[in-house]
CSV table of C-alpha atoms and ligand atoms in Angstrom, one decimal:
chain,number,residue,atom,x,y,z
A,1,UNK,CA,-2.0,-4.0,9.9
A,2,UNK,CA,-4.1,-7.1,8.3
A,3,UNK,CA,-2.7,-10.6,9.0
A,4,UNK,CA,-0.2,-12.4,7.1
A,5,UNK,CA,2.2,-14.6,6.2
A,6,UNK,CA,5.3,-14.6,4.8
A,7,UNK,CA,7.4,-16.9,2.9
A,8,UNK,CA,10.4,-16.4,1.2
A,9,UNK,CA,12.3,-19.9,0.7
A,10,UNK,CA,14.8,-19.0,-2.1
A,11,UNK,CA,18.5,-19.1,-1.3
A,12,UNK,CA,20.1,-16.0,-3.2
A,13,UNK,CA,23.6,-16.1,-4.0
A,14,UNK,CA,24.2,-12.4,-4.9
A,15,UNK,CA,27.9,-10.5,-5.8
A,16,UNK,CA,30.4,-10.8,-8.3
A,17,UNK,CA,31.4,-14.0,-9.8
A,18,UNK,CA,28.2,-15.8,-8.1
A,19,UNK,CA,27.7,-17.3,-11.3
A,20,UNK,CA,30.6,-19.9,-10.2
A,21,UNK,CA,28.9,-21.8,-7.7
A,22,UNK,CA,25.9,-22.6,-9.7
A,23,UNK,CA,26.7,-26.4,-10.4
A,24,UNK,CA,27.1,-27.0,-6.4
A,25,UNK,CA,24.1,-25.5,-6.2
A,26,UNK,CA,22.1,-27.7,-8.9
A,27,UNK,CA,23.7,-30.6,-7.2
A,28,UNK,CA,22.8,-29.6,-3.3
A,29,UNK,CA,19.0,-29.6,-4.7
A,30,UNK,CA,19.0,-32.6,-6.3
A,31,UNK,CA,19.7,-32.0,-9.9
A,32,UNK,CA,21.2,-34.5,-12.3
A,33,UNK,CA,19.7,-34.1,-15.7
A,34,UNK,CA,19.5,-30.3,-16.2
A,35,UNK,CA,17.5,-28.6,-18.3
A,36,UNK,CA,19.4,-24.8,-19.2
A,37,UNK,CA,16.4,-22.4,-20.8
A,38,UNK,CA,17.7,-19.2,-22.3
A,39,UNK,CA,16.6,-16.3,-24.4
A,40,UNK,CA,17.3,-14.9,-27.6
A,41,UNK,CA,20.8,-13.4,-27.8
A,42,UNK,CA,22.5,-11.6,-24.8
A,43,UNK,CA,23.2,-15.0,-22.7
A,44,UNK,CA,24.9,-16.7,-25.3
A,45,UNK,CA,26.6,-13.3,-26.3
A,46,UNK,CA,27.8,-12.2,-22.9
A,47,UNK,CA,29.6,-15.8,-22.2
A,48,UNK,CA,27.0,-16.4,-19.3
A,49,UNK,CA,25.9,-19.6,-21.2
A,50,UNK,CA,29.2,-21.0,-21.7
A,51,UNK,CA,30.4,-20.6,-18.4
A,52,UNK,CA,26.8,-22.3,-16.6
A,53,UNK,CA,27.4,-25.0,-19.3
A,54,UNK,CA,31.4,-25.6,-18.3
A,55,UNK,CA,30.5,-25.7,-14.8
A,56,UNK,CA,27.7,-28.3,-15.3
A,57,UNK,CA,30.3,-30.6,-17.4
A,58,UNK,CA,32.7,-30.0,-14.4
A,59,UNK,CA,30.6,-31.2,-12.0
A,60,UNK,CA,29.9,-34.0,-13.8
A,61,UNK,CA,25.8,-32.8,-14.2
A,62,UNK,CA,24.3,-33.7,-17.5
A,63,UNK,CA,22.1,-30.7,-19.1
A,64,UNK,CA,20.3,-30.3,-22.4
A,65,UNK,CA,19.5,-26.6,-24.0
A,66,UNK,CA,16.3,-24.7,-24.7
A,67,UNK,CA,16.4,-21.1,-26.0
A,68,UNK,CA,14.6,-19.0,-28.0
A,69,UNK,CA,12.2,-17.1,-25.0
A,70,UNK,CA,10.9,-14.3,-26.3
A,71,UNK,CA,9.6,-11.1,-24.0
A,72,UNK,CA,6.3,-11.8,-22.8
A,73,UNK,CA,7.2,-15.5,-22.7
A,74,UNK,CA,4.9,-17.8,-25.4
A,75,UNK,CA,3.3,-20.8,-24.7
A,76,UNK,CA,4.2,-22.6,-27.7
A,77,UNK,CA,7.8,-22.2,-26.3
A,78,UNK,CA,6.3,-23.9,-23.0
A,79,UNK,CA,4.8,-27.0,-24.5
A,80,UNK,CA,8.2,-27.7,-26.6
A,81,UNK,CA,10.0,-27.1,-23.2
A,82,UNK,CA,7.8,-29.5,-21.5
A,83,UNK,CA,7.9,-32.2,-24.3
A,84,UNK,CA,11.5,-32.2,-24.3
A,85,UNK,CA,11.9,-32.4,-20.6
A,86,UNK,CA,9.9,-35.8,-20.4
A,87,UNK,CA,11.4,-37.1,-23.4
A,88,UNK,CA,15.1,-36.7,-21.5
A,89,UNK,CA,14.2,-37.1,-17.9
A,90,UNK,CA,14.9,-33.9,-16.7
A,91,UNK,CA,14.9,-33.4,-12.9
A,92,UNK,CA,15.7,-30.0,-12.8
A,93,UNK,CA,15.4,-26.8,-14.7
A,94,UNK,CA,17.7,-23.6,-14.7
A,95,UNK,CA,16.8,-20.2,-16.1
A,96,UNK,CA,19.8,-17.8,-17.4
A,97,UNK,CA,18.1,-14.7,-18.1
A,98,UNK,CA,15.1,-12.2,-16.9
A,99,UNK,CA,11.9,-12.9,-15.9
A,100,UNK,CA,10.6,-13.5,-19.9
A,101,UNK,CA,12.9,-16.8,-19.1
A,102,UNK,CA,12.7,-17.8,-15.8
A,103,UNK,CA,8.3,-17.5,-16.2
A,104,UNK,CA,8.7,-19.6,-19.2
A,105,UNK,CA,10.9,-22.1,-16.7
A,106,UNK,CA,8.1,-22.0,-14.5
A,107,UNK,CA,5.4,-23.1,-16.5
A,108,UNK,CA,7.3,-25.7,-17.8
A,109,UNK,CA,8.1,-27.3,-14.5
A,110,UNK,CA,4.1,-27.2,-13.9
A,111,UNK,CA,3.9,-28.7,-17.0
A,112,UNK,CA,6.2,-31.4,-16.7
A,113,UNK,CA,4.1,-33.4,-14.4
A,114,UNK,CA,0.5,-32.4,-15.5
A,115,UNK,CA,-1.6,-34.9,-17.6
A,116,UNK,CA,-3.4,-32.0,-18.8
A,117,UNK,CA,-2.7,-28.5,-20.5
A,118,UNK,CA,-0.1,-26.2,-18.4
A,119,UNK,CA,-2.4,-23.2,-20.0
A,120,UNK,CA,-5.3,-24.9,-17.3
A,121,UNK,CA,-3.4,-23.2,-14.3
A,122,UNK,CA,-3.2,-19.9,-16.6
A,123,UNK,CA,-7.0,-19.7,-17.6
A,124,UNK,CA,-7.8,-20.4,-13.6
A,125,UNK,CA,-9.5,-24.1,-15.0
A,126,UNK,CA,-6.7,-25.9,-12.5
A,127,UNK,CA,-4.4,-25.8,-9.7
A,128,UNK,CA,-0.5,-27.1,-9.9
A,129,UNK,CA,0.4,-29.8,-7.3
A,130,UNK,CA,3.8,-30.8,-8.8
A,131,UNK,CA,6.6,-28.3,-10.0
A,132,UNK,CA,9.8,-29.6,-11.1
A,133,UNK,CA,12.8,-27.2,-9.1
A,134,UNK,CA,13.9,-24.5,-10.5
A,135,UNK,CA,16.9,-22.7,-9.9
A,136,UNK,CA,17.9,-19.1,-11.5
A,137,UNK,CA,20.7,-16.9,-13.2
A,138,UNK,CA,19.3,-13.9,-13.1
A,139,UNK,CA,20.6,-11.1,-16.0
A,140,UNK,CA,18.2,-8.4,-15.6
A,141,UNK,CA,16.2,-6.7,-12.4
A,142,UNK,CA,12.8,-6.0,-13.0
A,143,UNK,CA,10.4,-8.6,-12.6
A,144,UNK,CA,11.4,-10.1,-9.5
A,145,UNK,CA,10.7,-13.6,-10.6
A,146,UNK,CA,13.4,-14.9,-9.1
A,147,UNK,CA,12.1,-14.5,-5.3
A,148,UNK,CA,8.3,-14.1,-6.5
A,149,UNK,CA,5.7,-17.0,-7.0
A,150,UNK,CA,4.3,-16.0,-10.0
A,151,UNK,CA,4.7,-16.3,-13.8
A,152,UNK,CA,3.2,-14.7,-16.9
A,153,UNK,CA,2.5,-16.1,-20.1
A,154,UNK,CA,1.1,-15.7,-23.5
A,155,UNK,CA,-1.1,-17.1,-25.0
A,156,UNK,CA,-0.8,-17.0,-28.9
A,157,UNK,CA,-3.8,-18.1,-29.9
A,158,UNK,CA,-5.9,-15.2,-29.2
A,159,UNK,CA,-2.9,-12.9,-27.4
A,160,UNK,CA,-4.1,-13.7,-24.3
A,161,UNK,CA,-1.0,-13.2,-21.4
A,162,UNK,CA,-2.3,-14.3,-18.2
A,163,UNK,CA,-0.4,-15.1,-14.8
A,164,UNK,CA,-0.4,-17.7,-12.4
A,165,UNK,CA,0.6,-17.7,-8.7
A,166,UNK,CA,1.6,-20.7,-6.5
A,167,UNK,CA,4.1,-20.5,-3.7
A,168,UNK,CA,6.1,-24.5,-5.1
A,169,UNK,CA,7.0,-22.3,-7.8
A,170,UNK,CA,9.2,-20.2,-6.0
A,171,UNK,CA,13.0,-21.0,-7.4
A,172,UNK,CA,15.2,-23.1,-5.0
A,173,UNK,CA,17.9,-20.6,-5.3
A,174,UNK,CA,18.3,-16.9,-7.3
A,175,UNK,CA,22.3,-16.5,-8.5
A,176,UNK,CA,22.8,-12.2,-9.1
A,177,UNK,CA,26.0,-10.6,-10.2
A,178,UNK,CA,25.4,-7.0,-11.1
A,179,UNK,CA,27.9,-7.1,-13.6
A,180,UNK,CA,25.9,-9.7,-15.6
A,181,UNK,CA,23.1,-6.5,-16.1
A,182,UNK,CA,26.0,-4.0,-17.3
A,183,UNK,CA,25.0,-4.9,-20.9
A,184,UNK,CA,21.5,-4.2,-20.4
A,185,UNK,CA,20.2,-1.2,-23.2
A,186,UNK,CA,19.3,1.8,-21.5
A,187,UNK,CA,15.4,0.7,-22.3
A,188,UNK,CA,15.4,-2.0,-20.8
A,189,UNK,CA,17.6,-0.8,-17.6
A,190,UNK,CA,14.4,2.0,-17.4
A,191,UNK,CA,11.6,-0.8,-18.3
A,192,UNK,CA,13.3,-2.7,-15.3
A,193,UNK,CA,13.3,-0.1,-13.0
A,194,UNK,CA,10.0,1.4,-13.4
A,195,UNK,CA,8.5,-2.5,-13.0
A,196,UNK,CA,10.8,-2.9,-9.6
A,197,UNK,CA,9.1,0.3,-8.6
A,198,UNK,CA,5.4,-1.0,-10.1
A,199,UNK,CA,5.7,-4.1,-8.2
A,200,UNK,CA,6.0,-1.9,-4.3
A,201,UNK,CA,3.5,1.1,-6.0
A,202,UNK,CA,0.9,-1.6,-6.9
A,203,UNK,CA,1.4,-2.8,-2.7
A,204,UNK,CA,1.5,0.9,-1.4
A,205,UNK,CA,-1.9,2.3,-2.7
A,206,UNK,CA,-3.8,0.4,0.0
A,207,UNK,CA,-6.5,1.2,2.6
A,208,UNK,CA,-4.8,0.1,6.3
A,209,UNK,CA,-3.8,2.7,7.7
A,210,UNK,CA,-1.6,0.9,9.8
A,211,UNK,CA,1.4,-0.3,8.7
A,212,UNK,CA,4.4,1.7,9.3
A,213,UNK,CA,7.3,-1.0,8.9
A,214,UNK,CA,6.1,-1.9,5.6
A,215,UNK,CA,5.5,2.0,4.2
A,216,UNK,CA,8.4,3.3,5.6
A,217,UNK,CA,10.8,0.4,4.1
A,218,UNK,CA,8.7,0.9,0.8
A,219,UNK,CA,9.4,4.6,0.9
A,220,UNK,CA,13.1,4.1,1.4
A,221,UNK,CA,13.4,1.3,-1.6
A,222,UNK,CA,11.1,3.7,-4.3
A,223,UNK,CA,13.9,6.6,-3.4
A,224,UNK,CA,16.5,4.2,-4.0
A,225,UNK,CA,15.5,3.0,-7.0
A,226,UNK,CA,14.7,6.2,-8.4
A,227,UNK,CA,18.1,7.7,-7.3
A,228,UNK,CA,20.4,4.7,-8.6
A,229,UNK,CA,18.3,4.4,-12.1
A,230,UNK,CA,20.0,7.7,-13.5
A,231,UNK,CA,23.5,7.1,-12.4
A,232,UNK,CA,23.3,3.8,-14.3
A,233,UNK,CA,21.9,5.3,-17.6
A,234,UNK,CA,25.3,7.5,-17.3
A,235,UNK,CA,27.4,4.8,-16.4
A,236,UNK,CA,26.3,1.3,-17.4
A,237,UNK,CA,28.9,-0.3,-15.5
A,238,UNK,CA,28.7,1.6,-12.8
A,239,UNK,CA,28.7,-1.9,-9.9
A,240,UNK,CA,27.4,0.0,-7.1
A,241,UNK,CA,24.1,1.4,-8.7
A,242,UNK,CA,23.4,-1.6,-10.8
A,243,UNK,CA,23.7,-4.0,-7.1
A,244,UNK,CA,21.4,-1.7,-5.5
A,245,UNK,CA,18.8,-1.9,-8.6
A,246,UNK,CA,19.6,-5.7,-9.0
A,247,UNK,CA,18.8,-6.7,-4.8
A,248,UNK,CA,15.8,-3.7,-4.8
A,249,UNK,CA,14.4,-5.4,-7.8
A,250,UNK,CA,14.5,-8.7,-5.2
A,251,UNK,CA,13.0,-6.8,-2.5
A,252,UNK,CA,10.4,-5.6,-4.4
A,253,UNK,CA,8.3,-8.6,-5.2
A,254,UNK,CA,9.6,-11.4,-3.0
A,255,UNK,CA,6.5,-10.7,-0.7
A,256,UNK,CA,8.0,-7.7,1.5
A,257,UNK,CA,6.9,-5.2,0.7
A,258,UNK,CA,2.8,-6.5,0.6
A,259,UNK,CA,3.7,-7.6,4.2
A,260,UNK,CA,0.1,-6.5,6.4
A,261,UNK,CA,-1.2,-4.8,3.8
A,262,UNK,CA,-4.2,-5.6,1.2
A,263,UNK,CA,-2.8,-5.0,-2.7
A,264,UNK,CA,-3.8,-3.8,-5.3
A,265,UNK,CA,-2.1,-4.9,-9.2
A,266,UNK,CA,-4.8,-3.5,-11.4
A,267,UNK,CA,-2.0,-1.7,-13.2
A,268,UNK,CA,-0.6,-4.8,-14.0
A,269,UNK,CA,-3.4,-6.4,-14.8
A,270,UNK,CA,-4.2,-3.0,-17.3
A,271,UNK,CA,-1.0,-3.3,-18.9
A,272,UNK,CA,-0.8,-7.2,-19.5
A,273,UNK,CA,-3.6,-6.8,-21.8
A,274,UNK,CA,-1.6,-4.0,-23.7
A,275,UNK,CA,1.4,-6.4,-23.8
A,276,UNK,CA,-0.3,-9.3,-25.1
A,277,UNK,CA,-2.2,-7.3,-27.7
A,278,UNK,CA,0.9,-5.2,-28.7
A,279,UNK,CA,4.0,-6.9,-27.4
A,280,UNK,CA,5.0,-4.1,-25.6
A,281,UNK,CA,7.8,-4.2,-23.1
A,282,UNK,CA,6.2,-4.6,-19.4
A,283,UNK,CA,7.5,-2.1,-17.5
A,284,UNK,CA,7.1,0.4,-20.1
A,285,UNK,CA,3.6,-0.6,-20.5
A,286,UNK,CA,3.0,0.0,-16.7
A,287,UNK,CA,4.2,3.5,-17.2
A,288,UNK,CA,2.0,4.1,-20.0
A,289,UNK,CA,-0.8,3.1,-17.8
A,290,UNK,CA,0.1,4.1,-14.0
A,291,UNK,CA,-0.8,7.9,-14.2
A,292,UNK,CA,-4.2,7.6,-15.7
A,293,UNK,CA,-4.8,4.8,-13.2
A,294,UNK,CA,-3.8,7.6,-10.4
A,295,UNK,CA,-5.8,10.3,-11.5
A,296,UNK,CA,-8.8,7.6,-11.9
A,297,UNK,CA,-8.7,6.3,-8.4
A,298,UNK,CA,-6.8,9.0,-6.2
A,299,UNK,CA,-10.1,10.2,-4.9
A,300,UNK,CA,-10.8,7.2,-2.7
A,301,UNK,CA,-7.7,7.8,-0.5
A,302,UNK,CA,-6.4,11.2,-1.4
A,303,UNK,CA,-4.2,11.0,1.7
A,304,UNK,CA,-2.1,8.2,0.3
A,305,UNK,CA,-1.3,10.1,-2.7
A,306,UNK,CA,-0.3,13.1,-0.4
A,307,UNK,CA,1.7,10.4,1.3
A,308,UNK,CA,3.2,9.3,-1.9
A,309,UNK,CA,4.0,13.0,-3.5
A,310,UNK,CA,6.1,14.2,0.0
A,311,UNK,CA,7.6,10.9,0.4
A,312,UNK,CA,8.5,9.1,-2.6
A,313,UNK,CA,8.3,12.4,-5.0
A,314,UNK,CA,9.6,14.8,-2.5
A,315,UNK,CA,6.7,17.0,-3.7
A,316,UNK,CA,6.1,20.2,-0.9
A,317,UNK,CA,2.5,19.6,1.4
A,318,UNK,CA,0.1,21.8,0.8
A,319,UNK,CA,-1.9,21.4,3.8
A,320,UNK,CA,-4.5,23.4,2.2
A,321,UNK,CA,-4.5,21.9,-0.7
A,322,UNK,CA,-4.4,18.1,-0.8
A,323,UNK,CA,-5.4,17.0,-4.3
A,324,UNK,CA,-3.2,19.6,-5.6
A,325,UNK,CA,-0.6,17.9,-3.8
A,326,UNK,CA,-1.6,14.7,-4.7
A,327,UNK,CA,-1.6,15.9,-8.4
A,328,UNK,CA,1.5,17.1,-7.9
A,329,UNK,CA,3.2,13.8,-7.3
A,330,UNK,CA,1.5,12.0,-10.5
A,331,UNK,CA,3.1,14.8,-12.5
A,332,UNK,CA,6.5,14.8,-10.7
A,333,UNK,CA,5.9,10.4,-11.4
A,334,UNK,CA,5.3,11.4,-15.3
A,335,UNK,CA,8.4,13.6,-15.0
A,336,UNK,CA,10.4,11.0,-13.7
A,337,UNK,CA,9.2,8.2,-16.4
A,338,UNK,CA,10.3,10.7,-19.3
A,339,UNK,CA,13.7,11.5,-17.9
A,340,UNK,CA,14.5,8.1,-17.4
A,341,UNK,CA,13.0,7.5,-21.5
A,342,UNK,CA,9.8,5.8,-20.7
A,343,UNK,CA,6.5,7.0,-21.8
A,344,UNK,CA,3.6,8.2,-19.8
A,345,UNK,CA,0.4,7.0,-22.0
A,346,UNK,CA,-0.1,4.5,-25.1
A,347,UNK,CA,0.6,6.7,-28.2
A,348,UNK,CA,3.9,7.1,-26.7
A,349,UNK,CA,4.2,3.4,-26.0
A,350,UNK,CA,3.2,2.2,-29.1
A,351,UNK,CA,3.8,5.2,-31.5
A,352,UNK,CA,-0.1,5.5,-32.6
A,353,UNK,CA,-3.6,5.6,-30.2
A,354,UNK,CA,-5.4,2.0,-29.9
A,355,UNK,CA,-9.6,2.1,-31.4
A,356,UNK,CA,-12.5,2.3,-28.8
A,357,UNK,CA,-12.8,-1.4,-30.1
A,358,UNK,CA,-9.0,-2.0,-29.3
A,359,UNK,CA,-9.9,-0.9,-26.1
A,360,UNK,CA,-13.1,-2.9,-25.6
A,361,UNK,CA,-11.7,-5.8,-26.3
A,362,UNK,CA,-8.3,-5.4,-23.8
A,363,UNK,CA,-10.7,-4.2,-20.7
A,364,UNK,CA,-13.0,-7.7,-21.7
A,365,UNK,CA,-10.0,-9.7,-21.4
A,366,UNK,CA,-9.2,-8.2,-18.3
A,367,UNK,CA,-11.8,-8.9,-16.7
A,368,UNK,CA,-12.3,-12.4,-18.0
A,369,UNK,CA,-15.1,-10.9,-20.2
A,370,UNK,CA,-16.8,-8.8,-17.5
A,371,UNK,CA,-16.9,-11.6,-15.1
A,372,UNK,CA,-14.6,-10.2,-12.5
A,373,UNK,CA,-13.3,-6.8,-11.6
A,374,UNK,CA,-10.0,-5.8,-11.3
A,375,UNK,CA,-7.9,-3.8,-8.0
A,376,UNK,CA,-8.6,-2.7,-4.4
A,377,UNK,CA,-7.8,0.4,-3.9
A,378,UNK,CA,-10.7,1.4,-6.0
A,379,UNK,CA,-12.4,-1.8,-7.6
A,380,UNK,CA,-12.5,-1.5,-11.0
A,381,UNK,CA,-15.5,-2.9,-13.8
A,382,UNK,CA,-14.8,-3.7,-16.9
A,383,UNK,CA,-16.3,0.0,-18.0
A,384,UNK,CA,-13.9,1.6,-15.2
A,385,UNK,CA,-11.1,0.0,-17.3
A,386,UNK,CA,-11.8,1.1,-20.5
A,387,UNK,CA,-12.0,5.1,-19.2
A,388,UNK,CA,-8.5,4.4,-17.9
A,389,UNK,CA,-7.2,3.3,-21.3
A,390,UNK,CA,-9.0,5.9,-22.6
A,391,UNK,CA,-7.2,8.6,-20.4
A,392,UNK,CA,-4.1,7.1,-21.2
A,393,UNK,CA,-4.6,6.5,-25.2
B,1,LIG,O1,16.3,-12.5,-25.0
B,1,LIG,P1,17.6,-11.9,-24.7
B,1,LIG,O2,18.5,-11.8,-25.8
B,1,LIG,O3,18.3,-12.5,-23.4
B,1,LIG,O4,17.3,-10.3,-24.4
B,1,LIG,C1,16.6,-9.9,-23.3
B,1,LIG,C2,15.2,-9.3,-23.7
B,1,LIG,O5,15.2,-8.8,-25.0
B,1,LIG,C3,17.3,-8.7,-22.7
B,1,LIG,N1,18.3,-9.0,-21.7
B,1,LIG,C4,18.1,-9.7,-20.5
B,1,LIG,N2,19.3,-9.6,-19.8
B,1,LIG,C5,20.2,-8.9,-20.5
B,1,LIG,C6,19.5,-8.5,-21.7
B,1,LIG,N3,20.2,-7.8,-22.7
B,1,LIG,C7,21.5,-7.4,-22.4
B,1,LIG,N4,22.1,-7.8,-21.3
B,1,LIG,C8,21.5,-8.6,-20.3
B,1,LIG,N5,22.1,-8.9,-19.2
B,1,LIG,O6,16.2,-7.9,-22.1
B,1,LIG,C9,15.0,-8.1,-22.8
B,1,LIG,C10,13.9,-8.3,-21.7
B,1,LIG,O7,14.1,-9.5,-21.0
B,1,LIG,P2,12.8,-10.1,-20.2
B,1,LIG,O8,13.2,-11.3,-19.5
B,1,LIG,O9,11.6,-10.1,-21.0
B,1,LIG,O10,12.6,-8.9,-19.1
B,1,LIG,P3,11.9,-8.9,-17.7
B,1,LIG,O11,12.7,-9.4,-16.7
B,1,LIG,O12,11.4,-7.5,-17.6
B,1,LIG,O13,10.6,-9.9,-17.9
B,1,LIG,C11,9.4,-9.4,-18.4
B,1,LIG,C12,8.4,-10.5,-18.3
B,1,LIG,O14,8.1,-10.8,-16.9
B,1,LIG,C13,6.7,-10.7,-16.6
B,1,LIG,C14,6.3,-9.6,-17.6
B,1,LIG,O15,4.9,-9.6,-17.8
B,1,LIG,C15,7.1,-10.0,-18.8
B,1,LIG,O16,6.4,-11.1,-19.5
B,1,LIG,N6,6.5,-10.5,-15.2
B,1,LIG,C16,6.7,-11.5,-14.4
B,1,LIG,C17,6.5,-11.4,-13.0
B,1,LIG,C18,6.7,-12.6,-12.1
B,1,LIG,N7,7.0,-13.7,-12.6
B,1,LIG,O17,6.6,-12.4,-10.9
B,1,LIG,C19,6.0,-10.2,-12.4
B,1,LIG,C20,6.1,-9.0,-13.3
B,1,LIG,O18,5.2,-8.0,-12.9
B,1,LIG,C21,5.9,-9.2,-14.8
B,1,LIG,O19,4.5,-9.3,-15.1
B,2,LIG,ZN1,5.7,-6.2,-13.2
């Protein structure tokens, strides 16, 4: 087990009816001008908005609206968020929705105090030193930005999405009541899963062979996931299932499940591009992507995809056969994704295969135009890259 260190500072308020004690908790970290930053539609549509908005005015907490966050969060969005909070002297920001929302939050409370551009931190040019605190209202599981210290963002000019990581930006407190993710579509229930199960897969594949806590507790929360996901596409309002999803969702990024272990993300890192060229839902993007990335790297550890296949996929070990078995658990992975509607490679992401110059041009951007390699598990070139969009076109 490598060395580490593990911080985890958000106060989570999780259960029904959480959503009431969000003013008190504005108030107990300082907030007095608020600013609320929504989404499109299902905020304002559920009542969710109303009710944040009453109890602000109750507790006497002044608050101005932003919404209009799209999925993969735009910068454009960021800088009007940004210019509006200095204009009102905001002191605190709260996010009511998924993690489209509550990255687009966090870039804006970089932003707030920076003299220069908030895409610097993005594009790796700077490093944020002031963050204005966020707090969260969390209406779908998936990207566990609630508990995690990173954000995603989009570029327009040139579709470029790039993340940031930076442990102020972790939110001062995560509200989760299940029953704010029973009107979730059954996409984007699957989309959220399968990224809840990205964000522990993309920690698993690793090289130390020591750390037991950390697989075994992985293990158990991929199983979970996996079992609660198709009880909830049958019943949407089914509260036990979607509480599981919601706190494994939490779980999953907060920094647990790396704990002693080196990580990987070049899924992630894969996919972004495919999400900023296509705006493509994330987590169905990772699925697109994740078995080709298997089959392309299995070979340097071919014991942690046995691992992985009797574990996780409840695949049967054969002892004489181990990248059979490891095969076996990709394609039991790929079975899964379909039953649960999400595809296993780009045509079905996107309905139609992307052009060897598509492809080019995504695996450039990826590796900051073959300056840098992506993953760990295997380290990947810009030219390993493009044969794994190619397998997965
Ligand atoms: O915009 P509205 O109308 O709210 O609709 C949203 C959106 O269309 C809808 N939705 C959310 N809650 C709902 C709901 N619909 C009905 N009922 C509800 N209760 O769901 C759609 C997707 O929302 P979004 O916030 O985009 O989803 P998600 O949480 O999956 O966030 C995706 C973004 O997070 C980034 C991704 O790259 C992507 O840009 N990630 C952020 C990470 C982080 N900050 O740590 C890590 C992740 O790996 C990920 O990269
Ligand atoms: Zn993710």
């Amino acid at each position: 087990m490598i060395d580490f260190k593990y911080y985890t500072p958000t106060e989570v308020i999780f259960g029904k009816d959480s959503e009431a004690k969000v003013a008190k908790l504005v108030k107990q970290y300082g907030g007095t001008k608020v600013l609320v930053h929504y989404g499109g539609q299902s905020a304002r549509r559920s009542g969710l908005l109303d009710k944040v908005c009453e109890l602000l005015q109750a507790e006497g907490i002044e608050y101005i609206l932003l919404g209009g966050v799209v999925p993969n969060p735009r910068l454009s969005k960021v800088h009007e968020g940004i210019t509006l909070c200095r204009k009102e002297n905001v002191d605190f920001i709260l996010a009511v929705g998924g993690g489209s929302v509550i990255d687009s939050s966090k870039a804006i409370a970089y932003g707030v105090g920076y003299d220069g551009d908030v895409w610097d931190f993005y594009s790796g040019k700077a490093k944020a030193t002031s963050f204005v605190p966020l707090g969260t209202v969390l209406t779908i599981p998936a990207a566990g930005s609630e508990m995690s210290e990173s954000s995603v963002i989009t570029n327009e000019d040139g579709d470029i999405k790039k993340g940031y990581s930076n442990n102020i930006s972790r939110p001062k407190f995560a509200i989760m009541n299940p029953e704010r993710t029973f009107t979730l579509p059954p996409y984007q229930t699957a989309a959220g899963v399968t990224d809840i199960m990205m964000h522990m897969m993309e920690r698993y594949f690793s090289h130390d062979g020591d750390m037991t806590v950390t697989d075994n507790l992985t293990e158990s929360l991929l199983r979970t996931m996996k079992e609660c996901v198709f009880a909830v596409l049958k019943n949407p309002e089914d509260y036990r299932n979607r509480a599981q999803i919601m706190w494994g969702g939490s779980l999953a990024h907060n920094g647990l499940t790396g704990c002693g272990r080196e990580e990987d993300w070049a899924t992630h890192e894969i996919e972004h591009e495919l999400s900023g060229m296509f705006d493509v839902t994330h987590g169905a993007g990772l699925a697109a992507i994740w078995p080709s990335w298997a089959r392309y790297v299995m070979k340097e550890d071919i014991s942690r995809f046995v691992r992985f296949a009797v574990n996780v996929m409840d695949v049967e070990n054969d002892f004489t056969d181990p990248e059979g078995t490891a095969i076996k658990g990709i394609e039991a992975m790929e079975r899964f994704y379909h039953a649960i509607g999400m595809p296993i490679n780009i045509h079905e992401l996107i309905g139609h295969v992307v052009t060897d110059d598509e492809i080019k041009e995504m695996a450039s951007k990826c590796t900051n135009n073959r300056t840098i390699t992506q993953g760990r598990f295997k380290v990947l070139t810009a030219e390993d890259i493009e044969k794994i969009y190619t397998m997965a076109n």
